[in-house]
PDB file of C-alpha atoms in Angstrom:
ATOM      1  CA  MET A   1       1.834  27.494-122.458  1.00  0.00           C
ATOM      2  CA  LYS A   2       1.857  31.264-122.436  1.00  0.00           C
ATOM      3  CA  ILE A   3      -1.493  33.115-122.443  1.00  0.00           C
ATOM      4  CA  SER A   4      -1.509  36.491-124.150  1.00  0.00           C
ATOM      5  CA  LYS A   5      -3.100  39.573-122.584  1.00  0.00           C
ATOM      6  CA  VAL A   6      -5.644  39.645-125.418  1.00  0.00           C
ATOM      7  CA  SER A   7      -6.641  36.014-124.763  1.00  0.00           C
ATOM      8  CA  MET A   8      -6.958  36.715-121.054  1.00  0.00           C
ATOM      9  CA  ALA A   9      -9.108  39.801-121.725  1.00  0.00           C
ATOM     10  CA  LEU A  10     -11.389  37.812-124.057  1.00  0.00           C
ATOM     11  CA  ALA A  11     -11.735  35.054-121.471  1.00  0.00           C
ATOM     12  CA  CYS A  12     -12.720  37.616-118.823  1.00  0.00           C
ATOM     13  CA  LEU A  13     -15.300  39.202-121.124  1.00  0.00           C
ATOM     14  CA  LEU A  14     -16.773  35.790-121.926  1.00  0.00           C
ATOM     15  CA  ALA A  15     -17.000  34.952-118.223  1.00  0.00           C
ATOM     16  CA  LEU A  16     -18.765  38.260-117.526  1.00  0.00           C
ATOM     17  CA  ALA A  17     -21.207  37.653-120.361  1.00  0.00           C
ATOM     18  CA  LEU A  18     -22.188  34.375-118.743  1.00  0.00           C
ATOM     19  CA  VAL A  19     -22.937  35.860-115.326  1.00  0.00           C
ATOM     20  CA  ILE A  20     -24.462  39.247-116.194  1.00  0.00           C
ATOM     21  CA  PRO A  21     -28.181  38.780-116.865  1.00  0.00           C
ATOM     22  CA  SER A  22     -29.438  39.665-120.299  1.00  0.00           C
ATOM     23  CA  HIS A  23     -32.183  42.235-120.615  1.00  0.00           C
ATOM     24  CA  ALA A  24     -33.108  41.161-124.118  1.00  0.00           C
ATOM     25  CA  GLN A  25     -36.873  41.238-124.561  1.00  0.00           C
ATOM     26  CA  ASN A  26     -37.397  42.519-121.011  1.00  0.00           C
ATOM     27  CA  SER A  27     -37.016  46.279-121.493  1.00  0.00           C
ATOM     28  CA  PRO A  28     -39.811  48.803-120.955  1.00  0.00           C
ATOM     29  CA  LYS A  29     -39.990  49.175-124.750  1.00  0.00           C
ATOM     30  CA  ASP A  30     -40.486  45.417-125.174  1.00  0.00           C
ATOM     31  CA  TYR A  31     -43.403  45.399-122.733  1.00  0.00           C
ATOM     32  CA  LEU A  32     -44.899  48.553-124.262  1.00  0.00           C
ATOM     33  CA  ASP A  33     -44.536  47.363-127.856  1.00  0.00           C
ATOM     34  CA  GLY A  34     -46.520  44.182-127.172  1.00  0.00           C
ATOM     35  CA  HIS A  35     -49.247  46.034-125.311  1.00  0.00           C
ATOM     36  CA  ASN A  36     -49.507  48.871-127.800  1.00  0.00           C
ATOM     37  CA  ALA A  37     -49.655  46.552-130.813  1.00  0.00           C
ATOM     38  CA  ALA A  38     -52.599  44.716-129.237  1.00  0.00           C
ATOM     39  CA  ARG A  39     -54.273  48.010-128.367  1.00  0.00           C
ATOM     40  CA  ALA A  40     -53.786  49.418-131.867  1.00  0.00           C
ATOM     41  CA  ALA A  41     -55.412  46.274-133.309  1.00  0.00           C
ATOM     42  CA  VAL A  42     -58.667  47.262-131.557  1.00  0.00           C
ATOM     43  CA  ASN A  43     -58.270  51.039-132.026  1.00  0.00           C
ATOM     44  CA  VAL A  44     -57.285  51.787-128.426  1.00  0.00           C
ATOM     45  CA  GLY A  45     -54.646  54.454-127.738  1.00  0.00           C
ATOM     46  CA  PRO A  46     -51.172  53.530-126.551  1.00  0.00           C
ATOM     47  CA  MET A  47     -49.953  52.990-123.009  1.00  0.00           C
ATOM     48  CA  SER A  48     -46.998  54.907-121.589  1.00  0.00           C
ATOM     49  CA  TRP A  49     -44.342  53.528-119.238  1.00  0.00           C
ATOM     50  CA  ASN A  50     -44.400  54.690-115.626  1.00  0.00           C
ATOM     51  CA  ASP A  51     -41.338  54.103-113.433  1.00  0.00           C
ATOM     52  CA  THR A  52     -43.364  54.321-110.205  1.00  0.00           C
ATOM     53  CA  ILE A  53     -45.676  51.540-111.385  1.00  0.00           C
ATOM     54  CA  ALA A  54     -42.680  49.481-112.545  1.00  0.00           C
ATOM     55  CA  ALA A  55     -41.103  49.899-109.089  1.00  0.00           C
ATOM     56  CA  TYR A  56     -44.354  48.711-107.512  1.00  0.00           C
ATOM     57  CA  ALA A  57     -44.274  45.571-109.711  1.00  0.00           C
ATOM     58  CA  ARG A  58     -40.587  44.969-108.933  1.00  0.00           C
ATOM     59  CA  ASN A  59     -41.044  45.382-105.166  1.00  0.00           C
ATOM     60  CA  TYR A  60     -43.997  43.021-105.166  1.00  0.00           C
ATOM     61  CA  LEU A  61     -42.210  40.344-107.190  1.00  0.00           C
ATOM     62  CA  ARG A  62     -39.171  40.458-104.903  1.00  0.00           C
ATOM     63  CA  LYS A  63     -41.440  39.166-102.130  1.00  0.00           C
ATOM     64  CA  HIS A  64     -42.038  36.016-104.215  1.00  0.00           C
ATOM     65  CA  ILE A  65     -38.515  35.139-105.327  1.00  0.00           C
ATOM     66  CA  GLY A  66     -38.488  32.361-102.730  1.00  0.00           C
ATOM     67  CA  ASP A  67     -41.763  30.720-103.713  1.00  0.00           C
ATOM     68  CA  CYS A  68     -42.646  31.994-107.221  1.00  0.00           C
ATOM     69  CA  ASN A  69     -46.310  31.987-106.161  1.00  0.00           C
ATOM     70  CA  MET A  70     -48.568  33.714-108.626  1.00  0.00           C
ATOM     71  CA  VAL A  71     -50.749  35.588-106.162  1.00  0.00           C
ATOM     72  CA  GLU A  72     -52.214  38.986-106.996  1.00  0.00           C
ATOM     73  CA  SER A  73     -50.778  41.893-105.036  1.00  0.00           C
ATOM     74  CA  GLY A  74     -54.131  43.422-104.119  1.00  0.00           C
ATOM     75  CA  GLY A  75     -52.788  46.942-104.688  1.00  0.00           C
ATOM     76  CA  ASP A  76     -54.268  50.005-106.336  1.00  0.00           C
ATOM     77  CA  TYR A  77     -53.275  49.010-109.865  1.00  0.00           C
ATOM     78  CA  GLY A  78     -54.683  46.636-112.438  1.00  0.00           C
ATOM     79  CA  GLU A  79     -52.446  43.597-112.669  1.00  0.00           C
ATOM     80  CA  ASN A  80     -51.453  40.779-114.977  1.00  0.00           C
ATOM     81  CA  LEU A  81     -49.196  38.020-113.709  1.00  0.00           C
ATOM     82  CA  GLY A  82     -47.324  35.441-115.726  1.00  0.00           C
ATOM     83  CA  TRP A  83     -45.365  32.407-114.592  1.00  0.00           C
ATOM     84  CA  SER A  84     -43.163  29.776-116.178  1.00  0.00           C
ATOM     85  CA  SER A  85     -40.972  26.994-114.842  1.00  0.00           C
ATOM     86  CA  VAL A  86     -38.219  28.253-117.191  1.00  0.00           C
ATOM     87  CA  ASP A  87     -36.920  31.701-118.141  1.00  0.00           C
ATOM     88  CA  LEU A  88     -39.789  33.682-119.623  1.00  0.00           C
ATOM     89  CA  THR A  89     -39.135  36.995-121.342  1.00  0.00           C
ATOM     90  CA  GLY A  90     -41.355  40.003-120.970  1.00  0.00           C
ATOM     91  CA  THR A  91     -42.069  39.834-124.692  1.00  0.00           C
ATOM     92  CA  ASP A  92     -43.201  36.206-124.434  1.00  0.00           C
ATOM     93  CA  THR A  93     -45.342  36.968-121.396  1.00  0.00           C
ATOM     94  CA  VAL A  94     -47.199  39.795-123.135  1.00  0.00           C
ATOM     95  CA  ALA A  95     -47.675  37.582-126.212  1.00  0.00           C
ATOM     96  CA  MET A  96     -49.160  34.887-123.954  1.00  0.00           C
ATOM     97  CA  TRP A  97     -51.685  37.389-122.578  1.00  0.00           C
ATOM     98  CA  VAL A  98     -52.514  38.818-125.996  1.00  0.00           C
ATOM     99  CA  ASN A  99     -53.081  35.294-127.356  1.00  0.00           C
ATOM    100  CA  GLU A 100     -56.117  35.104-125.062  1.00  0.00           C
ATOM    101  CA  LYS A 101     -57.855  37.377-127.596  1.00  0.00           C
ATOM    102  CA  SER A 102     -59.094  34.284-129.462  1.00  0.00           C
ATOM    103  CA  ASP A 103     -60.981  33.253-126.304  1.00  0.00           C
ATOM    104  CA  TYR A 104     -62.660  36.652-125.831  1.00  0.00           C
ATOM    105  CA  ASP A 105     -66.079  37.400-127.335  1.00  0.00           C
ATOM    106  CA  TYR A 106     -66.558  41.163-127.563  1.00  0.00           C
ATOM    107  CA  ASN A 107     -70.314  40.971-128.244  1.00  0.00           C
ATOM    108  CA  SER A 108     -71.046  39.017-125.065  1.00  0.00           C
ATOM    109  CA  ASN A 109     -68.076  40.571-123.230  1.00  0.00           C
ATOM    110  CA  SER A 110     -67.090  37.136-121.961  1.00  0.00           C
ATOM    111  CA  CYS A 111     -64.513  34.404-122.268  1.00  0.00           C
ATOM    112  CA  ALA A 112     -65.141  31.155-124.101  1.00  0.00           C
ATOM    113  CA  PRO A 113     -66.280  28.355-121.756  1.00  0.00           C
ATOM    114  CA  ASN A 114     -63.451  27.076-119.561  1.00  0.00           C
ATOM    115  CA  LYS A 115     -61.039  29.672-120.978  1.00  0.00           C
ATOM    116  CA  VAL A 116     -59.221  32.667-119.501  1.00  0.00           C
ATOM    117  CA  CYS A 117     -59.206  36.019-121.286  1.00  0.00           C
ATOM    118  CA  GLY A 118     -58.914  38.589-118.486  1.00  0.00           C
ATOM    119  CA  HIS A 119     -55.217  39.170-119.103  1.00  0.00           C
ATOM    120  CA  TYR A 120     -56.026  40.162-122.675  1.00  0.00           C
ATOM    121  CA  THR A 121     -58.855  42.490-121.664  1.00  0.00           C
ATOM    122  CA  GLN A 122     -56.540  44.250-119.187  1.00  0.00           C
ATOM    123  CA  VAL A 123     -53.911  44.711-121.917  1.00  0.00           C
ATOM    124  CA  VAL A 124     -56.470  46.466-124.145  1.00  0.00           C
ATOM    125  CA  TRP A 125     -58.482  48.210-121.388  1.00  0.00           C
ATOM    126  CA  ARG A 126     -59.104  51.648-122.900  1.00  0.00           C
ATOM    127  CA  LYS A 127     -59.036  53.544-119.616  1.00  0.00           C
ATOM    128  CA  SER A 128     -55.675  52.087-118.525  1.00  0.00           C
ATOM    129  CA  VAL A 129     -53.041  54.428-119.962  1.00  0.00           C
ATOM    130  CA  ARG A 130     -49.945  53.980-117.753  1.00  0.00           C
ATOM    131  CA  MET A 131     -48.120  50.769-117.002  1.00  0.00           C
ATOM    132  CA  GLY A 132     -45.012  49.306-115.446  1.00  0.00           C
ATOM    133  CA  CYS A 133     -43.682  45.754-115.470  1.00  0.00           C
ATOM    134  CA  ALA A 134     -41.024  43.668-113.777  1.00  0.00           C
ATOM    135  CA  LYS A 135     -39.625  40.156-113.928  1.00  0.00           C
ATOM    136  CA  VAL A 136     -37.807  37.957-111.409  1.00  0.00           C
ATOM    137  CA  ARG A 137     -36.123  34.598-111.637  1.00  0.00           C
ATOM    138  CA  CYS A 138     -37.252  32.622-108.618  1.00  0.00           C
ATOM    139  CA  ASN A 139     -35.069  30.452-106.408  1.00  0.00           C
ATOM    140  CA  ASN A 140     -36.690  27.360-107.933  1.00  0.00           C
ATOM    141  CA  GLY A 141     -35.581  28.396-111.442  1.00  0.00           C
ATOM    142  CA  GLY A 142     -39.004  29.646-112.491  1.00  0.00           C
ATOM    143  CA  THR A 143     -39.885  33.110-113.718  1.00  0.00           C
ATOM    144  CA  LEU A 144     -42.557  35.452-112.434  1.00  0.00           C
ATOM    145  CA  VAL A 145     -43.638  38.540-114.433  1.00  0.00           C
ATOM    146  CA  SER A 146     -45.985  41.304-113.323  1.00  0.00           C
ATOM    147  CA  CYS A 147     -47.412  44.192-115.302  1.00  0.00           C
ATOM    148  CA  ASN A 148     -49.446  46.755-113.426  1.00  0.00           C
ATOM    149  CA  TYR A 149     -51.847  49.283-114.934  1.00  0.00           C
ATOM    150  CA  ASP A 150     -53.213  52.689-114.025  1.00  0.00           C
ATOM    151  CA  PRO A 151     -56.059  53.325-113.868  1.00  0.00           C
ATOM    152  CA  THR A 152     -57.047  49.769-113.100  1.00  0.00           C
ATOM    153  CA  GLY A 153     -59.317  47.921-115.517  1.00  0.00           C
ATOM    154  CA  ASN A 154     -61.349  44.762-115.963  1.00  0.00           C
ATOM    155  CA  TYR A 155     -64.500  46.000-114.272  1.00  0.00           C
ATOM    156  CA  TYR A 156     -67.276  43.416-114.327  1.00  0.00           C
ATOM    157  CA  GLY A 157     -69.922  44.215-116.922  1.00  0.00           C
ATOM    158  CA  GLU A 158     -67.821  46.898-118.637  1.00  0.00           C
ATOM    159  CA  LYS A 159     -66.304  46.269-122.057  1.00  0.00           C
ATOM    160  CA  PRO A 160     -62.555  46.872-122.382  1.00  0.00           C
ATOM    161  CA  TYR A 161     -62.916  49.069-125.496  1.00  0.00           C
TER     162      TYR A 161
END
């Protein structure tokens, strides 16, 4: 059986497509769009992407590729972390955080009993105006996502907007 050059080229392209990671729904625009839609819904101005903050998130996550532990970095930025045992896109991670809105009571500035809403309040924190995010696939197959915010937010007793 003779294989044509065109068939060989198509086979090589298919093989490359299988090994080169996709960046679908993981771009800076994808992270920003999710954040800025949530912020617009509560009349808070948009965030802007910051490459220095994104590099901070990326460098921190690289330290956890081996264990995929969701431990806060303790740095100078506000931070949201997301984890999944499967591949999790940046878009899905932001949506997960924004979905906490239903557990946040603005009037009491608190979360519903036994619920988490701090990721959501950081997303819409009015004083946070710059952000950067990163994602890693861990050695165990899980995914860890970090978005960091400047200035930091989620101060106790202060409303996000």
